[in-house]
Short mmCIF file of C-alpha atoms and ligand atoms in Angstrom, two decimals:
data_model
loop_
_atom_site.label_atom_id
_atom_site.label_comp_id
_atom_site.label_asym_id
_atom_site.label_seq_id
_atom_site.Cartn_x
_atom_site.Cartn_y
_atom_site.Cartn_z
CA MET A 1 -13.10 27.95 -6.58
CA ARG A 2 -15.71 25.25 -5.94
CA GLN A 3 -15.53 23.74 -2.49
CA SER A 4 -16.35 20.26 -1.14
CA SER A 5 -17.46 18.84 2.19
CA LEU A 6 -15.03 15.90 1.76
CA VAL A 7 -11.48 16.45 0.58
CA VAL A 8 -8.88 13.72 0.09
CA VAL A 9 -5.25 14.82 0.00
CA ALA A 10 -2.83 12.22 -1.38
CA ASN A 11 0.44 12.59 -3.21
CA ARG A 12 -0.84 10.93 -6.37
CA LEU A 13 -4.03 11.71 -8.25
CA PRO A 14 -5.85 8.54 -9.27
CA LEU A 15 -5.78 9.65 -12.88
CA ASP A 16 -4.81 7.69 -15.96
CA ASP A 17 -1.59 9.21 -17.33
CA SER A 18 -2.74 8.68 -20.87
CA ALA A 19 -5.88 10.75 -20.79
CA ALA A 20 -7.97 9.91 -23.86
CA PRO A 21 -7.60 12.15 -26.97
CA ASP A 22 -11.14 13.49 -26.53
CA GLY A 23 -10.02 14.97 -23.22
CA ALA A 24 -11.89 12.35 -21.17
CA CYS A 25 -10.18 11.07 -18.05
CA GLU A 26 -10.27 7.67 -16.46
CA TRP A 27 -9.29 6.49 -13.02
CA ARG A 28 -5.62 5.77 -13.07
CA ARG A 29 -5.74 2.59 -10.93
CA SER A 30 -2.03 3.07 -10.63
CA PRO A 31 -0.05 0.09 -9.41
CA GLY A 32 -0.13 0.88 -5.73
CA GLY A 33 -2.50 0.16 -2.89
CA LEU A 34 -3.55 3.70 -1.98
CA ALA A 35 -5.18 4.77 -5.25
CA GLY A 36 -6.92 1.41 -5.63
CA ALA A 37 -8.38 1.52 -2.12
CA LEU A 38 -9.66 5.07 -2.34
CA HIS A 39 -10.90 4.64 -5.88
CA ALA A 40 -13.53 2.24 -4.63
CA ILE A 41 -15.03 4.60 -2.09
CA LEU A 42 -14.79 7.91 -3.91
CA GLN A 43 -16.44 6.86 -7.14
CA GLN A 44 -19.92 7.70 -5.91
CA THR A 45 -19.18 10.31 -3.24
CA PRO A 46 -19.02 14.02 -4.05
CA ALA A 47 -15.49 14.98 -3.02
CA THR A 48 -12.31 16.72 -4.16
CA TRP A 49 -8.96 14.92 -4.47
CA VAL A 50 -5.88 17.10 -4.09
CA GLY A 51 -2.78 15.46 -5.58
CA TRP A 52 0.05 15.32 -8.11
CA ASP A 53 -0.55 14.01 -11.63
CA GLY A 54 2.85 12.29 -11.83
CA THR A 55 4.35 14.65 -14.43
CA VAL A 56 7.12 17.17 -13.88
CA GLY A 57 6.25 20.80 -14.57
CA GLU A 58 3.00 22.69 -14.86
CA ALA A 59 -0.17 20.98 -13.68
CA ARG A 60 -2.72 20.00 -16.33
CA THR A 61 -6.30 21.18 -16.06
CA LEU A 62 -8.26 18.09 -15.20
CA PRO A 63 -11.95 17.45 -15.72
CA ASP A 64 -14.11 15.87 -13.01
CA VAL A 65 -14.18 12.09 -12.79
CA GLY A 66 -17.80 11.23 -12.03
CA THR A 67 -18.64 13.00 -8.77
CA LEU A 68 -14.97 13.53 -7.95
CA ARG A 69 -13.20 16.83 -8.57
CA LEU A 70 -9.46 16.76 -9.13
CA ARG A 71 -7.29 19.58 -7.80
CA PRO A 72 -3.77 19.10 -9.17
CA VAL A 73 -0.65 20.21 -7.33
CA ALA A 74 2.30 20.78 -9.70
CA LEU A 75 5.84 19.64 -8.89
CA ASP A 76 8.88 21.02 -10.70
CA GLU A 77 12.09 19.04 -11.30
CA ASP A 78 13.73 20.06 -7.99
CA GLU A 79 10.58 19.26 -6.03
CA THR A 80 10.20 15.89 -7.70
CA ARG A 81 13.77 15.06 -6.74
CA GLY A 82 13.80 16.52 -3.22
CA TYR A 83 10.27 15.76 -2.04
CA TYR A 84 9.04 12.67 -3.95
CA GLU A 85 12.18 10.75 -4.91
CA GLY A 86 14.21 12.17 -2.02
CA PHE A 87 12.63 12.65 1.38
CA ALA A 88 9.48 10.58 0.74
CA ASN A 89 10.97 7.64 -1.14
CA SER A 90 14.64 7.57 -0.14
CA THR A 91 14.34 8.63 3.51
CA LEU A 92 10.89 7.81 4.89
CA TRP A 93 9.95 4.81 2.70
CA PRO A 94 13.03 2.70 3.55
CA LEU A 95 13.08 3.81 7.20
CA TYR A 96 9.40 2.96 7.67
CA HIS A 97 9.99 -0.47 6.10
CA ASP A 98 12.45 -1.66 8.73
CA ALA A 99 15.37 -0.02 6.86
CA VAL A 100 15.59 -3.05 4.54
CA GLU A 101 17.51 -0.58 2.35
CA PRO A 102 19.47 2.07 4.25
CA PRO A 103 17.53 5.36 4.45
CA VAL A 104 19.34 8.39 3.01
CA PHE A 105 19.45 11.56 5.12
CA ASP A 106 19.96 14.61 2.92
CA ARG A 107 19.48 17.99 4.59
CA GLY A 108 18.42 19.71 1.36
CA TRP A 109 15.49 17.35 0.84
CA TRP A 110 13.83 18.35 4.10
CA GLU A 111 13.26 21.96 3.05
CA THR A 112 11.67 20.81 -0.20
CA TYR A 113 9.50 18.27 1.62
CA ARG A 114 8.26 20.98 3.97
CA ALA A 115 7.59 23.47 1.15
CA VAL A 116 5.65 20.91 -0.91
CA ASN A 117 3.63 19.82 2.14
CA ARG A 118 2.74 23.49 2.66
CA ARG A 119 1.50 23.73 -0.93
CA PHE A 120 -0.69 20.64 -0.49
CA ALA A 121 -2.09 22.13 2.74
CA GLU A 122 -2.87 25.43 1.00
CA ALA A 123 -4.60 23.63 -1.86
CA ALA A 124 -6.70 21.62 0.61
CA ALA A 125 -7.60 24.76 2.55
CA GLU A 126 -8.79 26.36 -0.67
CA VAL A 127 -11.14 23.57 -1.75
CA ALA A 128 -12.59 22.61 1.66
CA GLU A 129 -15.94 24.15 2.51
CA PRO A 130 -16.49 25.44 6.08
CA GLY A 131 -16.42 22.57 8.58
CA ALA A 132 -15.42 20.06 5.87
CA THR A 133 -13.69 16.74 6.51
CA VAL A 134 -10.19 16.55 5.05
CA TRP A 135 -8.56 13.14 4.85
CA VAL A 136 -4.78 13.27 4.38
CA GLN A 137 -3.01 10.13 3.13
CA ASP A 138 0.40 8.62 3.66
CA TYR A 139 4.02 9.40 4.42
CA HIS A 140 4.48 11.94 1.62
CA LEU A 141 2.24 14.40 3.44
CA GLN A 142 3.03 13.91 7.08
CA LEU A 143 3.29 17.65 7.81
CA VAL A 144 -0.03 18.54 6.16
CA PRO A 145 -2.36 17.92 9.15
CA GLN A 146 -0.59 20.48 11.36
CA LEU A 147 -0.11 23.02 8.53
CA LEU A 148 -3.76 22.70 7.55
CA ARG A 149 -5.02 23.09 11.10
CA LYS A 150 -3.19 26.42 11.31
CA LEU A 151 -4.76 27.60 8.07
CA ARG A 152 -8.24 26.24 8.76
CA PRO A 153 -9.05 25.45 12.41
CA ASP A 154 -12.69 24.80 11.45
CA LEU A 155 -11.86 21.58 9.57
CA LEU A 156 -12.12 18.00 10.76
CA ILE A 157 -8.77 16.48 9.80
CA GLY A 158 -7.96 12.80 9.42
CA PHE A 159 -4.58 11.24 8.60
CA PHE A 160 -4.05 7.66 7.45
CA LEU A 161 -0.66 6.03 7.05
CA HIS A 162 -0.76 3.23 4.46
CA VAL A 163 2.75 2.03 5.25
CA PRO A 164 4.07 0.65 8.55
CA PHE A 165 5.03 3.10 11.28
CA PRO A 166 8.46 2.01 12.50
CA PRO A 167 9.56 1.06 15.99
CA PRO A 168 10.73 4.07 18.06
CA GLU A 169 14.43 3.19 17.76
CA LEU A 170 14.23 3.50 13.96
CA PHE A 171 12.05 6.63 13.95
CA MET A 172 14.52 8.25 16.35
CA GLN A 173 17.14 8.18 13.57
CA LEU A 174 15.24 10.89 11.67
CA PRO A 175 16.94 14.26 12.07
CA ARG A 176 13.52 15.98 11.84
CA ARG A 177 11.65 13.50 14.03
CA VAL A 178 9.93 16.11 16.23
CA GLU A 179 8.53 18.09 13.30
CA LEU A 180 7.33 14.90 11.58
CA LEU A 181 5.58 13.67 14.69
CA ARG A 182 3.96 17.02 15.42
CA GLY A 183 2.92 17.35 11.78
CA MET A 184 1.01 14.08 11.81
CA LEU A 185 -0.52 14.77 15.23
CA GLY A 186 -2.11 17.90 13.79
CA ALA A 187 -4.96 15.55 12.77
CA ASP A 188 -8.03 14.74 14.88
CA LEU A 189 -7.61 11.05 14.10
CA VAL A 190 -4.41 9.31 13.02
CA GLY A 191 -5.08 5.88 11.53
CA PHE A 192 -2.63 3.03 10.93
CA GLN A 193 -2.78 -0.45 9.45
CA ARG A 194 -1.76 -2.21 12.68
CA PRO A 195 -2.24 -1.55 16.40
CA GLN A 196 1.52 -1.75 16.98
CA ALA A 197 1.95 1.45 14.97
CA ALA A 198 -0.38 3.38 17.28
CA HIS A 199 1.59 2.00 20.21
CA ASN A 200 4.88 3.16 18.68
CA VAL A 201 3.51 6.66 18.11
CA ALA A 202 2.21 6.89 21.69
CA GLN A 203 5.67 5.99 22.99
CA LEU A 204 7.33 8.56 20.76
CA ALA A 205 4.83 11.25 21.71
CA SER A 206 5.66 10.84 25.38
CA LYS A 207 9.39 10.66 24.76
CA LEU A 208 9.74 13.48 22.23
CA LEU A 209 6.82 15.76 23.05
CA GLY A 210 6.23 15.05 26.73
CA ALA A 211 2.63 14.16 25.82
CA GLU A 212 0.49 11.65 27.64
CA GLY A 213 0.09 8.84 25.15
CA ALA A 214 -2.06 5.72 25.12
CA ASP A 215 -2.67 3.32 22.24
CA ASP A 216 -5.96 5.00 21.28
CA ALA A 217 -5.26 8.67 22.03
CA ILE A 218 -2.51 11.17 22.68
CA ALA A 219 -3.04 14.25 24.84
CA LEU A 220 -1.04 17.24 23.56
CA GLU A 221 -0.85 20.59 25.39
CA ASP A 222 -4.05 21.94 23.87
CA ARG A 223 -5.85 19.05 22.21
CA VAL A 224 -6.32 15.32 22.20
CA VAL A 225 -5.59 13.27 19.08
CA ARG A 226 -7.26 9.91 18.58
CA THR A 227 -5.25 7.06 17.11
CA GLY A 228 -6.08 3.51 16.08
CA ALA A 229 -5.71 0.64 13.64
CA PHE A 230 -7.90 0.47 10.53
CA PRO A 231 -6.60 -2.29 8.24
CA VAL A 232 -7.25 -1.19 4.68
CA SER A 233 -8.95 -3.53 2.23
CA ILE A 234 -10.15 -3.88 -1.36
CA ASP A 235 -13.38 -3.57 -3.28
CA VAL A 236 -14.33 -7.22 -2.94
CA ALA A 237 -17.58 -6.86 -4.90
CA GLU A 238 -15.77 -5.22 -7.81
CA MET A 239 -13.13 -7.96 -7.93
CA ARG A 240 -15.81 -10.66 -7.77
CA SER A 241 -17.86 -9.19 -10.56
CA LEU A 242 -14.73 -8.70 -12.66
CA SER A 243 -13.82 -12.34 -12.06
CA ALA A 244 -17.21 -13.54 -13.24
CA ARG A 245 -16.90 -11.76 -16.60
CA PRO A 246 -16.71 -14.12 -19.57
CA TYR A 247 -13.58 -12.33 -20.82
CA VAL A 248 -11.75 -13.00 -17.55
CA ILE A 249 -12.85 -16.63 -17.36
CA ASN A 250 -11.79 -17.28 -20.96
CA GLN A 251 -8.54 -15.41 -20.49
CA ALA A 252 -7.75 -17.52 -17.41
CA LYS A 253 -8.38 -20.72 -19.42
CA LYS A 254 -6.17 -19.46 -22.22
CA LEU A 255 -3.39 -18.53 -19.81
CA ARG A 256 -3.53 -22.00 -18.24
CA HIS A 257 -3.26 -23.58 -21.64
CA ASP A 258 -0.41 -21.28 -22.71
CA LEU A 259 1.48 -21.94 -19.47
CA GLY A 260 1.33 -25.66 -20.15
CA SER A 261 -1.60 -27.13 -18.24
CA PRO A 262 -1.55 -29.27 -16.04
CA LYS A 263 1.57 -27.62 -14.61
CA LYS A 264 1.41 -26.01 -11.18
CA VAL A 265 1.41 -22.25 -11.62
CA LEU A 266 3.15 -20.09 -9.00
CA LEU A 267 2.22 -16.41 -9.34
CA SER A 268 3.63 -13.20 -7.86
CA VAL A 269 2.41 -9.66 -8.58
CA ASP A 270 4.29 -6.70 -7.15
CA ARG A 271 5.38 -3.16 -7.73
CA LEU A 272 9.07 -3.62 -8.40
CA ASP A 273 10.11 -2.61 -4.89
CA TYR A 274 12.87 -3.86 -2.56
CA THR A 275 10.33 -4.27 0.25
CA LYS A 276 8.49 -7.02 -1.65
CA GLY A 277 11.05 -9.80 -1.12
CA ILE A 278 11.22 -10.66 -4.84
CA GLU A 279 14.87 -11.70 -4.62
CA HIS A 280 14.21 -13.97 -1.62
CA ARG A 281 11.48 -15.82 -3.50
CA LEU A 282 13.62 -16.18 -6.63
CA THR A 283 16.37 -17.69 -4.48
CA ALA A 284 13.94 -20.18 -2.94
CA TYR A 285 12.50 -21.18 -6.33
CA SER A 286 15.92 -21.46 -7.92
CA GLU A 287 17.17 -23.72 -5.11
CA LEU A 288 14.11 -25.95 -5.43
CA LEU A 289 14.94 -26.33 -9.14
CA ARG A 290 18.60 -26.92 -8.35
CA ASP A 291 17.76 -29.60 -5.79
CA GLY A 292 15.37 -31.30 -8.23
CA ARG A 293 12.45 -30.89 -5.83
CA VAL A 294 10.64 -28.84 -8.48
CA LYS A 295 10.89 -29.54 -12.21
CA VAL A 296 10.09 -27.24 -15.13
CA ARG A 297 8.10 -30.00 -16.78
CA ASP A 298 5.49 -29.74 -14.02
CA THR A 299 5.88 -26.25 -12.49
CA VAL A 300 6.10 -22.70 -13.81
CA MET A 301 6.46 -19.34 -12.09
CA VAL A 302 4.90 -16.10 -13.34
CA GLN A 303 6.43 -12.95 -11.86
CA VAL A 304 4.63 -9.69 -12.68
CA ALA A 305 6.79 -6.78 -11.49
CA VAL A 306 5.43 -3.43 -12.57
CA PRO A 307 8.03 -0.64 -12.90
CA SER A 308 8.04 1.77 -9.97
CA ARG A 309 10.02 4.91 -8.91
CA GLU A 310 12.50 4.23 -11.68
CA ARG A 311 14.53 7.40 -11.21
CA VAL A 312 15.53 6.29 -7.71
CA GLU A 313 18.88 4.46 -7.76
CA THR A 314 17.89 1.66 -5.35
CA TYR A 315 14.94 0.77 -7.62
CA ARG A 316 17.08 0.72 -10.76
CA GLY A 317 19.64 -1.48 -9.02
CA LEU A 318 16.93 -3.87 -7.86
CA ARG A 319 15.51 -4.17 -11.35
CA ASP A 320 18.93 -4.99 -12.80
CA ARG A 321 19.55 -7.66 -10.15
CA ILE A 322 16.14 -9.27 -10.64
CA GLU A 323 16.40 -9.33 -14.41
CA ARG A 324 19.85 -10.88 -14.20
CA GLU A 325 18.62 -13.54 -11.80
CA VAL A 326 15.56 -14.38 -13.90
CA GLY A 327 17.85 -14.73 -16.93
CA ARG A 328 20.19 -16.99 -14.97
CA ILE A 329 17.37 -19.22 -13.70
CA ASN A 330 15.82 -19.55 -17.15
CA GLY A 331 19.24 -20.17 -18.68
CA GLU A 332 20.08 -22.92 -16.20
CA TYR A 333 16.74 -24.68 -15.77
CA GLY A 334 14.47 -23.70 -18.67
CA ARG A 335 13.91 -25.85 -21.76
CA VAL A 336 13.10 -24.83 -25.31
CA GLY A 337 9.54 -23.40 -25.20
CA GLU A 338 9.43 -24.06 -21.43
CA PRO A 339 10.92 -21.28 -19.30
CA ALA A 340 11.13 -21.74 -15.54
CA ILE A 341 9.89 -18.16 -15.02
CA HIS A 342 7.77 -15.80 -17.08
CA TYR A 343 8.83 -12.28 -16.09
CA LEU A 344 6.50 -9.39 -17.01
CA ASN A 345 7.74 -5.88 -16.27
CA GLN A 346 4.58 -4.05 -17.33
CA PRO A 347 1.27 -2.69 -16.06
CA PHE A 348 -1.84 -4.86 -16.46
CA ASP A 349 -5.43 -3.77 -16.56
CA ARG A 350 -7.76 -5.00 -13.83
CA ALA A 351 -9.42 -7.71 -15.94
CA ASP A 352 -6.08 -9.24 -16.94
CA LEU A 353 -4.90 -9.16 -13.33
CA ALA A 354 -8.10 -10.96 -12.30
CA ALA A 355 -7.46 -13.61 -14.98
CA LEU A 356 -3.91 -14.09 -13.69
CA TYR A 357 -5.18 -14.50 -10.12
CA GLN A 358 -7.61 -17.18 -11.33
CA THR A 359 -4.86 -19.00 -13.19
CA ALA A 360 -2.57 -19.42 -10.19
CA ASP A 361 -2.36 -22.56 -8.09
CA VAL A 362 -0.13 -20.85 -5.56
CA MET A 363 0.03 -17.08 -5.03
CA VAL A 364 3.41 -16.18 -3.55
CA VAL A 365 3.47 -12.92 -1.55
CA THR A 366 6.73 -12.52 0.36
CA PRO A 367 7.35 -8.90 1.42
CA LEU A 368 10.08 -8.25 3.97
CA ARG A 369 7.81 -5.54 5.37
CA ASP A 370 4.49 -4.26 4.02
CA GLY A 371 1.83 -2.01 5.54
CA MET A 372 -0.94 -4.26 4.24
CA ASN A 373 -0.43 -5.91 0.80
CA LEU A 374 -3.61 -5.65 -1.20
CA VAL A 375 -2.41 -8.12 -3.84
CA ALA A 376 -2.91 -10.93 -1.30
CA LYS A 377 -6.50 -9.78 -0.72
CA GLU A 378 -7.16 -9.36 -4.46
CA PHE A 379 -6.04 -12.94 -5.09
CA VAL A 380 -8.50 -14.29 -2.52
CA ALA A 381 -11.36 -12.13 -3.82
CA ALA A 382 -10.70 -13.11 -7.44
CA ARG A 383 -11.06 -16.86 -6.84
CA ARG A 384 -14.34 -18.27 -8.08
CA ASP A 385 -14.18 -21.37 -5.91
CA ASP A 386 -12.28 -22.52 -2.84
CA SER A 387 -9.22 -23.76 -4.73
CA GLY A 388 -5.77 -22.16 -4.71
CA ALA A 389 -3.16 -21.51 -2.03
CA LEU A 390 -1.85 -18.23 -0.68
CA VAL A 391 1.72 -18.18 0.62
CA LEU A 392 1.97 -15.00 2.66
CA SER A 393 4.79 -13.31 4.54
CA GLU A 394 4.34 -12.81 8.27
CA PHE A 395 5.66 -9.29 7.71
CA ALA A 396 2.71 -8.11 5.61
CA GLY A 397 -0.09 -6.36 7.49
CA ALA A 398 -2.48 -8.74 5.70
CA ALA A 399 -1.05 -11.71 7.63
CA ALA A 400 -2.86 -10.59 10.79
CA GLU A 401 -6.16 -10.93 8.95
CA LEU A 402 -5.58 -13.78 6.48
CA GLU A 403 -4.62 -16.25 9.15
CA ASP A 404 -5.44 -19.23 6.95
CA ALA A 405 -2.74 -18.43 4.43
CA PHE A 406 0.44 -20.53 4.40
CA GLN A 407 2.42 -18.04 6.45
CA VAL A 408 6.14 -17.73 6.03
CA ASN A 409 9.22 -15.78 7.12
CA PRO A 410 10.79 -14.78 3.79
CA HIS A 411 14.22 -14.26 5.39
CA ASP A 412 14.26 -18.00 6.15
CA VAL A 413 14.89 -19.33 2.65
CA ASP A 414 14.77 -22.98 3.77
CA GLY A 415 11.44 -22.35 5.49
CA LEU A 416 10.17 -20.58 2.38
CA LYS A 417 11.15 -23.57 0.20
CA GLU A 418 9.31 -25.99 2.51
CA THR A 419 6.24 -23.75 2.62
CA LEU A 420 6.14 -23.49 -1.17
CA LEU A 421 6.28 -27.29 -1.47
CA HIS A 422 3.65 -27.66 1.25
CA ALA A 423 1.31 -25.23 -0.54
CA MET A 424 1.89 -26.94 -3.91
CA SER A 425 1.05 -30.37 -2.56
CA ALA A 426 -1.67 -29.54 -0.01
CA ALA A 427 -4.82 -31.67 -0.11
CA PRO A 428 -7.79 -30.04 -1.86
CA ALA A 429 -9.82 -30.28 1.36
CA ASP A 430 -7.15 -28.34 3.28
CA LEU A 431 -6.97 -25.70 0.55
CA ALA A 432 -10.76 -25.40 0.46
CA ARG A 433 -11.00 -24.90 4.22
CA ARG A 434 -8.35 -22.19 4.17
CA MET A 435 -9.69 -20.38 1.12
CA ALA A 436 -13.30 -20.46 2.33
CA ALA A 437 -12.27 -18.86 5.63
CA MET A 438 -10.28 -16.11 3.90
CA ARG A 439 -13.05 -15.40 1.38
CA HIS A 440 -15.56 -15.14 4.17
CA TYR A 441 -13.33 -12.77 6.14
CA LEU A 442 -12.93 -10.43 3.18
CA THR A 443 -16.65 -10.36 2.44
CA VAL A 444 -17.15 -8.62 5.77
CA HIS A 445 -13.92 -6.61 5.87
CA ASP A 446 -13.99 -4.86 2.53
CA ILE A 447 -12.98 -1.34 1.55
CA HIS A 448 -16.41 0.09 2.35
CA ALA A 449 -16.23 -1.25 5.91
CA TRP A 450 -12.77 0.31 6.20
CA ALA A 451 -13.89 3.76 5.06
CA GLN A 452 -16.99 3.69 7.21
CA ASP A 453 -15.05 2.59 10.25
CA TYR A 454 -12.44 5.31 9.78
CA LEU A 455 -14.85 8.14 8.97
CA THR A 456 -17.22 7.23 11.82
CA THR A 457 -14.34 7.24 14.27
CA LEU A 458 -13.17 10.55 12.81
CA SER A 459 -16.57 12.12 13.42
CA PHE A 460 -16.48 10.92 17.05
CA SER A 461 -13.01 12.42 17.35
CA SER A 462 -14.42 15.85 16.56
CA GLN A 463 -16.83 15.59 19.48
CA SER A 464 -14.05 14.79 21.89
CA ARG A 465 -11.16 16.76 20.42
CA THR A 466 -11.08 19.28 23.29
CA ALA A 467 -11.38 16.68 26.04
CA SER A 468 -8.27 16.26 28.09
CA ILE A 469 -7.07 13.70 30.52
CA GLY A 470 -7.30 16.14 33.43
CA SER A 471 -10.90 17.09 32.64
CA GLY A 472 -12.22 13.74 33.76
CA SER A 473 -12.41 12.20 30.31
CA SER A 474 -9.97 9.31 30.21
CA ILE A 475 -8.23 8.97 26.89
CA ARG A 476 -8.95 5.26 27.09
CA SER A 477 -12.70 5.59 27.48
CA TRP A 478 -13.69 7.69 24.51
CA PRO A 479 -16.80 6.93 22.54
CA SER A 480 -16.22 3.92 20.37
CA PRO A 481 -17.86 3.74 16.96
CA GLY A 482 -19.43 0.51 18.16
CA LYS A 483 -17.43 -1.61 15.78
CA SER A 484 -13.99 -3.08 16.07
CA ASN A 485 -11.20 -1.82 13.89
CA GLY A 486 -11.32 -4.63 11.40
CA ALA A 487 -10.96 -7.46 13.90
CA ALA A 488 -7.21 -7.64 13.52
CA PRO A 489 -5.48 -8.26 16.83
P1 ADP B 501 1.83 -1.34 -2.73
O1 ADP B 501 0.77 -0.45 -2.22
O2 ADP B 501 3.09 -1.34 -1.93
O3 ADP B 501 2.12 -1.19 -4.17
P2 ADP B 501 -0.21 -3.42 -2.56
O4 ADP B 501 -0.10 -4.89 -2.75
O5 ADP B 501 -0.95 -3.00 -1.35
O6 ADP B 501 1.28 -2.84 -2.59
O7 ADP B 501 -0.96 -2.76 -3.78
C1 ADP B 501 -0.51 -2.95 -5.10
C2 ADP B 501 -1.63 -2.59 -6.05
O8 ADP B 501 -1.06 -2.40 -7.33
C3 ADP B 501 -2.69 -3.66 -6.16
O9 ADP B 501 -3.97 -3.08 -6.22
C4 ADP B 501 -2.33 -4.35 -7.48
O10 ADP B 501 -3.45 -4.86 -8.17
C5 ADP B 501 -1.72 -3.24 -8.27
N1 ADP B 501 -0.75 -3.79 -9.23
C6 ADP B 501 0.32 -4.54 -8.96
N2 ADP B 501 0.97 -4.89 -10.09
C7 ADP B 501 0.30 -4.35 -11.08
C8 ADP B 501 0.46 -4.34 -12.50
N3 ADP B 501 1.47 -4.97 -13.11
N4 ADP B 501 -0.44 -3.66 -13.22
C9 ADP B 501 -1.45 -3.00 -12.62
N5 ADP B 501 -1.65 -2.97 -11.30
C10 ADP B 501 -0.80 -3.64 -10.53
C1 G6P B 502 2.37 2.55 -1.86
C2 G6P B 502 2.24 3.86 -1.11
C3 G6P B 502 1.36 4.82 -1.89
C4 G6P B 502 1.91 4.98 -3.30
C5 G6P B 502 2.04 3.62 -3.98
C6 G6P B 502 2.64 3.68 -5.38
O1 G6P B 502 1.13 1.98 -1.91
O2 G6P B 502 1.71 3.63 0.18
O3 G6P B 502 1.31 6.08 -1.26
O4 G6P B 502 1.07 5.81 -4.08
O5 G6P B 502 2.87 2.79 -3.18
O6 G6P B 502 3.85 4.38 -5.36
P1 G6P B 502 4.10 5.68 -6.23
O7 G6P B 502 5.44 6.17 -5.78
O8 G6P B 502 4.07 5.22 -7.65
O9 G6P B 502 2.99 6.64 -5.95
#
C-alpha cells in the first residue's frame, strides 16, 4: 500500500459518479461545500483522500486524480442507512443546525456509526506514512480522531467541522455526547467555522469531561488540544477565471434574454435541504406578488435546488412541499410564457453556475442555520463588476465576513420582504460600494488562505501538544501562526 505525508479523511470522495467510459475519473464537484473547498487545495498537492464513493456495496477501484490518490471505503446497505442517512444526517445534521427539524435518536444507528468511523480510521492509518498529517473532515467522522490516535500515535491529526457546532444545551441532548466529544478531541487541532463553536466545545469539555477549557485550547488529562475558528472559503481565482470565459459571458447574456430582460432576476442556489430556508423565501416572494409590490412583468425568480439525501424522509417531504408551493405560485401569479419562478431540480456544471451568478440582480441566500454558505461567496466572486446585490441570512457563517450584504433574519418574513425590495431598488452607487468591499474581502480570504492558516496552526499544535496548564504554559498563550483566523469576529 502506497503511503502519503498528507491524508484527508472525509465521508465523500470528490469523484464524479459517472466516471468516463475510458476509465478516466474527474473531480466530482458534488453539490456541497466540503468537496468544493478541498478540491481547490488538493489538486496540486500529493495526498491521499479516504472516503466513500456514494454507491452502496463494494468499493470501486479508483485511479489517481492528478497528484491525489483515492482510497475508497465501502458502505453496505445497513451502513448507508445507519451511519450516513441515520446517525450523520438524521441525528447530528439536524441537531447541529439548531434542530430546525427534530433530530432522531435511534440506538441502533450509533453502533453502525461507530463501526464505520473505525473503518475510516483504519483506512487512514494504512495510507499515512510515519509522522504524516491526517486531516479529518466533518460530523460524519467525529470519532475518527480518537480512534486514529490509538492506532497511530505518531500522526499529526487535524479535525475540521464544516457545519455549526451547537450550543451546549442542544449538544447535551445527544445520548452519546461524551463519546462524540472525546472522539473529536482526539485531534491535535479542532477547527470550526465560527469562534462561538470553539467556545461551546470548551464549555462542554469542562462540564462533561472535567477538562480545563478555553476558547483556543482544551487541556485533557494527558494532552492539550488546540481549537479555533477558520472560516472556510472558495477558490476565488478559479471562479474569476471561469467567469471571464467567453462561454460563461455569452451564456449569461442568453439567460438574461430568455428570462425576459430587463426584468429583475432574483436567484437562489441550494442543495435541497431544510436548513436553507427555501420555504421562507418562497413565502416572502409569494406575499410580495400577492400584495402587488412585485409584478411578474418586471421580476422573475430562479430557484436552483439540487437533489440531496433523497432517501431521508425529511428531505423527500421538503421536496414535495417546495414543488407544490412553486406550482401554486406559478399557477396564481404566472402568465402564459412568463412564470413567476423557474424551478430547476438538477445539478449544474461550474460554468453554468457561474453564468447564473452573473445573470442575477439579487442573490437570495436565506438559510435558517448554515456553517458557512459557499454559494454566497461564489456569487460575489463570479461578478465581473460591482453590480448585483446579495441578500444574506444572519444565520449563515458567511454573514460574519460579508458584512456588506443586505443581511436578514429569514424567520421574519416581513423583514425579508422589505429587504428583498430594498435590495431590488438600491441605488447603483450603494450596490457598487457593497460589492466592491465584499470582492476585496474574498480576494484576501480565499480557500488557499484558509488551508494555509489551518495547516500552519496544526503544525504549531504538534509542538505544543504535550504542554499542560500546570507546566507553566498557559493554554491562552500558545504560539500563534502570526495571522488571524480569517478576520471574522
Ligand atoms: P452546503 O455545503 O450545505 O451544500 P454551501 O453553500 O456551502 O452549502 O455549498 C454548496 C456547494 O454546492 C457550492 O459550491 C455550490 O456551487 C454547489 N452547488 C449548489 N447547487 C448546485 C447545483 N445545482 N449543481 C452543482 N453544484 C451546486
Ligand atoms: C455539507 C456537509 C458536507 C457534505 C455536503 C453534501 O456541505 O458539510 O460534509 O458532503 O453537505 O452532502 P452529502 O450528504 O451529499 O455528502
